[in-house]
Amino acid sequence: MIAFHDVASGIKSLALESHLPVIAHISDSSLDEIKGGADTVLGALLGAVDTLMMPSFTLKCMIIPQAGPVDNALNYGSGNENNSLAEFFTPRLPSDSLMGVAAERLRLMPEAVRSNHPLLSFAGIGVDAAIKTQTLNNPLSPLQALGDLGASILLFGVDQSANFSIHLAEKLAGRKQFIRWALTPAGVLECPGFPGCNHGFNQASRLTEPVSRQMLIGTSTIKVIPLLPMVQILQQKILKDPEFLLCDRSDCDFCTAIRTSLS
Ligand SMILES: [Zn+2]
């Protein structure tokens, strides 16, 4: 098993600056070989930086309506069974298990704060101002806010498909965004600005390599990518190549709708 000391010295070698925020994505499988798991990794990260944010998304609150705008990558009326299982969003609702154990442990820390977007909330330490920028119309703004402060993305045992901030580059390049709906105690809320698909995001690896740095902890690759330089590189690439980062799955409604929007 990998001990706290090894995780901490590994993170130290990435030369994070303590005053610059980190947006982390941490795989559950990486935690299996670390003594203390998520708490060890979070402790090591919070020993290195003052500001840490992770996604605490709750797509289990999503509702599929009977009808809605066209070209929205949604099969309206198809969700009746899932709609009945949808949960009401409240700030205390646990994040989806897909977000990983570490994201949920971070959310549960006594000093952590969480935004109140019913589908795409973020949680973290020292991120009060960033999460206050988030609105139903602008779910990605906490990423921009931390990027403006010099944030880096930290991918811990995950590839670029987990790098949610790539959606910010897509949005800034003018790529089509979507509308989804969420169940809340105040009723069903429309959530515009919903990003598309992440299955093509590993196309970002080569272009972002020059601004990235990485090391190994156990068998997990830890990669650090400064957010704004990454977003600028990818935004420029999308403007030149409008299908960049889209996936090639023939059944992907998001990427099909985006390709249609280009023609
Ligand atoms: Zn796709």
Coordinates of C-alpha atoms and ligand atoms in Angstrom, one line a residue:
M1 CA 0.0 0.0 0.0
I2 CA 1.1 3.6 -0.7
A3 CA 1.4 5.7 2.4
F4 CA 0.4 9.3 3.0
H5 CA 4.0 10.4 2.9
D6 CA 4.5 8.9 -0.6
V7 CA 1.3 10.6 -1.9
A8 CA 2.3 13.9 -0.3
S9 CA 5.8 13.9 -1.7
G10 CA 4.5 12.9 -5.1
I11 CA 2.1 15.8 -5.1
K12 CA 4.9 18.1 -3.8
S13 CA 7.0 17.1 -6.8
L14 CA 4.3 18.6 -9.1
A15 CA 5.3 22.0 -7.7
L16 CA 1.7 23.3 -7.2
E17 CA 1.7 26.8 -5.8
S18 CA -0.3 26.9 -2.6
H19 CA -2.2 30.1 -3.5
L20 CA -3.3 28.8 -6.9
P21 CA -6.6 26.8 -7.0
V22 CA -6.8 23.2 -8.1
I23 CA -9.7 21.5 -9.8
A24 CA -9.3 17.8 -9.1
H25 CA -10.7 14.6 -10.8
I26 CA -9.7 11.5 -8.8
S27 CA -10.4 7.9 -9.9
D28 CA -11.8 5.4 -7.4
S29 CA -9.5 2.7 -8.7
S30 CA -6.4 4.8 -7.9
L31 CA -7.5 5.0 -4.3
D32 CA -7.4 1.2 -3.9
E33 CA -3.6 1.1 -3.6
I34 CA -3.4 4.1 -1.2
K35 CA -3.6 3.5 2.5
G36 CA -6.5 5.7 3.7
G37 CA -7.8 6.1 0.2
A38 CA -9.7 9.3 -0.6
D39 CA -8.9 11.0 2.8
T40 CA -5.2 10.4 2.2
V41 CA -5.3 12.0 -1.2
L42 CA -7.4 14.9 -0.1
G43 CA -5.2 15.5 2.9
A44 CA -2.1 15.5 0.7
L45 CA -3.7 17.9 -1.8
L46 CA -5.0 20.3 0.9
G47 CA -1.5 20.2 2.4
A48 CA -0.2 21.5 -0.9
V49 CA -2.9 24.1 -1.9
D50 CA -5.4 26.3 -0.2
T51 CA -8.2 26.0 -2.7
L52 CA -9.6 22.8 -4.0
M53 CA -12.7 22.2 -6.0
M54 CA -14.3 19.0 -7.4
P55 CA -17.5 18.3 -9.3
S56 CA -20.4 17.2 -7.1
F57 CA -22.9 16.6 -10.0
T58 CA -26.3 15.1 -9.4
L59 CA -27.6 13.9 -12.8
K60 CA -29.9 11.7 -10.8
C61 CA -32.1 14.8 -10.5
M62 CA -32.6 15.0 -14.2
I63 CA -36.1 14.9 -15.7
I64 CA -36.8 14.2 -19.4
P65 CA -39.9 16.2 -20.4
Q66 CA -42.6 15.1 -22.9
A67 CA -41.6 17.8 -25.4
G68 CA -39.0 20.5 -25.8
P69 CA -36.7 22.4 -28.2
V70 CA -35.5 20.6 -31.3
D71 CA -31.8 19.6 -31.8
N72 CA -31.3 19.2 -28.1
A73 CA -29.9 15.6 -28.1
L74 CA -32.8 14.4 -26.1
N75 CA -35.4 11.8 -26.9
Y76 CA -38.4 13.6 -25.3
G77 CA -40.9 11.4 -23.6
S78 CA -38.4 8.6 -23.2
G79 CA -37.8 9.1 -19.5
N80 CA -41.0 8.2 -17.8
E81 CA -39.5 5.3 -15.9
N82 CA -36.4 7.3 -14.9
N83 CA -38.4 10.4 -14.2
S84 CA -40.2 8.5 -11.5
L85 CA -36.9 7.6 -9.9
A86 CA -35.5 11.2 -10.1
E87 CA -34.4 12.7 -6.9
F88 CA -35.1 16.3 -5.7
F89 CA -32.0 18.4 -5.6
T90 CA -31.1 19.8 -2.3
P91 CA -27.7 21.1 -1.2
R92 CA -27.2 18.0 1.0
L93 CA -27.9 15.5 -1.7
P94 CA -24.9 13.2 -2.2
S95 CA -23.1 13.6 -5.5
D96 CA -23.6 10.9 -8.1
S97 CA -21.4 7.8 -7.5
L98 CA -19.8 8.5 -10.9
M99 CA -18.2 11.6 -9.4
G100 CA -16.1 9.3 -7.3
V101 CA -15.5 8.7 -3.6
A102 CA -12.9 11.6 -3.2
A103 CA -15.4 14.2 -4.6
E104 CA -18.0 13.1 -2.1
R105 CA -15.5 13.1 0.8
L106 CA -14.5 16.6 -0.2
R107 CA -18.1 17.7 -0.3
L108 CA -18.7 16.3 3.2
M109 CA -15.7 18.2 4.8
P110 CA -17.1 20.6 7.5
E111 CA -15.3 23.6 5.9
A112 CA -16.5 22.7 2.3
V113 CA -19.0 24.7 0.4
R114 CA -21.2 23.6 -2.5
S115 CA -23.0 25.5 -5.2
N116 CA -26.7 24.9 -5.7
H117 CA -27.0 24.1 -9.4
P118 CA -29.4 21.1 -9.4
L119 CA -27.4 19.1 -11.9
L120 CA -23.9 20.5 -12.1
S121 CA -22.9 21.7 -8.7
F122 CA -19.3 22.0 -7.5
A123 CA -17.9 21.6 -4.0
G124 CA -14.7 22.5 -2.3
I125 CA -12.6 24.4 0.1
G126 CA -11.8 28.1 -0.4
V127 CA -14.1 28.3 -3.4
D128 CA -16.9 30.4 -2.0
A129 CA -16.5 33.3 -4.5
A130 CA -16.1 31.0 -7.5
I131 CA -19.2 28.9 -6.8
K132 CA -21.3 32.1 -6.2
T133 CA -20.8 33.0 -9.8
Q134 CA -22.7 29.9 -10.9
T135 CA -26.2 30.4 -12.3
L136 CA -28.7 28.1 -14.0
N137 CA -27.7 29.8 -17.3
N138 CA -24.0 29.6 -16.7
P139 CA -23.1 26.3 -15.0
L140 CA -19.4 26.4 -16.1
S141 CA -18.7 29.8 -14.5
P142 CA -16.9 28.4 -11.4
L143 CA -14.3 26.9 -13.7
Q144 CA -13.8 30.2 -15.4
A145 CA -13.6 32.0 -12.1
L146 CA -10.9 29.7 -10.7
G147 CA -9.1 29.8 -14.1
D148 CA -9.0 33.5 -13.8
L149 CA -7.2 33.1 -10.5
G150 CA -4.6 30.8 -12.1
A151 CA -6.2 27.4 -11.4
S152 CA -4.8 24.1 -12.6
I153 CA -6.6 20.9 -13.3
L154 CA -5.3 17.8 -11.6
L155 CA -6.1 14.4 -13.2
F156 CA -5.4 11.7 -10.7
G157 CA -5.6 8.3 -12.4
V158 CA -8.2 9.5 -14.9
D159 CA -7.8 10.5 -18.6
Q160 CA -8.9 13.6 -20.4
S161 CA -12.5 12.3 -20.6
A162 CA -12.8 13.2 -16.9
N163 CA -11.5 16.7 -17.5
F164 CA -14.8 18.6 -17.3
S165 CA -13.0 22.0 -17.9
I166 CA -12.6 21.0 -21.5
H167 CA -16.3 21.9 -21.9
L168 CA -15.4 25.5 -21.1
A169 CA -13.1 25.6 -24.2
E170 CA -16.0 24.2 -26.2
K171 CA -18.4 26.8 -24.9
L172 CA -16.0 29.7 -25.5
A173 CA -15.4 28.4 -29.0
G174 CA -19.1 28.9 -29.6
R175 CA -20.0 25.2 -29.7
K176 CA -23.6 24.3 -29.3
Q177 CA -24.8 23.8 -25.7
F178 CA -27.9 22.0 -24.6
I179 CA -30.9 22.3 -22.3
R180 CA -31.7 19.8 -19.5
W181 CA -34.3 19.8 -16.8
A182 CA -33.9 19.1 -13.0
L183 CA -36.3 18.2 -10.3
T184 CA -36.1 20.6 -7.3
P185 CA -38.4 21.4 -4.4
A186 CA -39.3 24.6 -6.3
G187 CA -40.5 22.5 -9.3
V188 CA -38.8 21.4 -12.5
L189 CA -36.1 23.9 -13.5
E190 CA -34.8 24.4 -17.0
C191 CA -31.0 24.2 -17.0
P192 CA -29.5 25.8 -20.2
G193 CA -25.8 25.8 -21.0
F194 CA -25.5 22.1 -20.5
P195 CA -22.4 20.8 -22.2
G196 CA -22.1 17.9 -24.7
C197 CA -20.1 14.7 -24.7
N198 CA -16.7 13.9 -23.3
H199 CA -15.9 10.7 -25.1
G200 CA -13.6 12.5 -27.6
F201 CA -11.7 14.5 -25.0
N202 CA -8.5 12.3 -25.2
Q203 CA -7.9 14.2 -28.5
A204 CA -6.8 17.0 -26.2
S205 CA -3.8 15.1 -24.8
R206 CA -1.3 15.8 -27.5
L207 CA -2.1 19.6 -27.8
T208 CA -2.0 20.2 -24.1
E209 CA 1.1 18.1 -23.5
P210 CA 3.5 21.2 -23.8
V211 CA 1.7 22.9 -20.9
S212 CA 1.2 19.8 -18.7
R213 CA 3.4 18.1 -16.2
Q214 CA 2.9 14.6 -14.8
M215 CA 4.3 12.0 -12.4
L216 CA 3.4 8.6 -11.1
I217 CA 2.0 7.7 -7.7
G218 CA 1.9 3.9 -7.5
T219 CA 0.5 2.9 -10.8
S220 CA -1.6 6.1 -11.2
T221 CA -0.5 8.9 -13.5
I222 CA -1.1 12.3 -11.9
K223 CA -1.3 15.1 -14.5
V224 CA -1.4 18.8 -13.8
I225 CA -2.7 21.2 -16.6
P226 CA -3.0 24.9 -16.1
L227 CA -6.7 25.7 -16.9
L228 CA -6.6 28.9 -18.9
P229 CA -3.6 28.0 -21.2
M230 CA -5.4 24.6 -21.8
V231 CA -8.7 26.3 -22.6
Q232 CA -7.0 28.8 -25.0
I233 CA -5.2 26.1 -26.9
L234 CA -8.4 24.0 -27.3
Q235 CA -10.6 26.9 -28.1
Q236 CA -8.3 28.0 -30.9
K237 CA -8.1 24.4 -32.2
I238 CA -12.0 24.1 -32.2
L239 CA -12.3 27.4 -34.1
K240 CA -9.9 26.0 -36.8
D241 CA -11.4 22.4 -36.7
P242 CA -15.0 22.6 -35.6
E243 CA -15.3 18.8 -35.1
F244 CA -12.3 18.6 -32.8
L245 CA -13.0 16.8 -29.5
L246 CA -16.3 15.3 -30.8
C247 CA -16.5 11.5 -30.5
D248 CA -17.0 9.0 -33.4
R249 CA -19.8 7.0 -31.8
S250 CA -22.6 6.8 -34.3
D251 CA -25.2 6.7 -31.5
C252 CA -23.9 9.8 -29.7
D253 CA -26.9 12.3 -29.7
F254 CA -24.7 15.1 -28.4
C255 CA -22.0 14.9 -31.1
T256 CA -24.6 14.3 -33.8
A257 CA -26.5 17.4 -32.8
I258 CA -23.3 19.5 -32.7
R259 CA -22.2 18.2 -36.2
T260 CA -25.7 19.1 -37.4
S261 CA -25.4 22.6 -35.9
L262 CA -22.2 23.1 -38.0
S263 CA -23.7 22.3 -41.3
Ligands
ZN1 ZN -20.1 12.1 -28.5

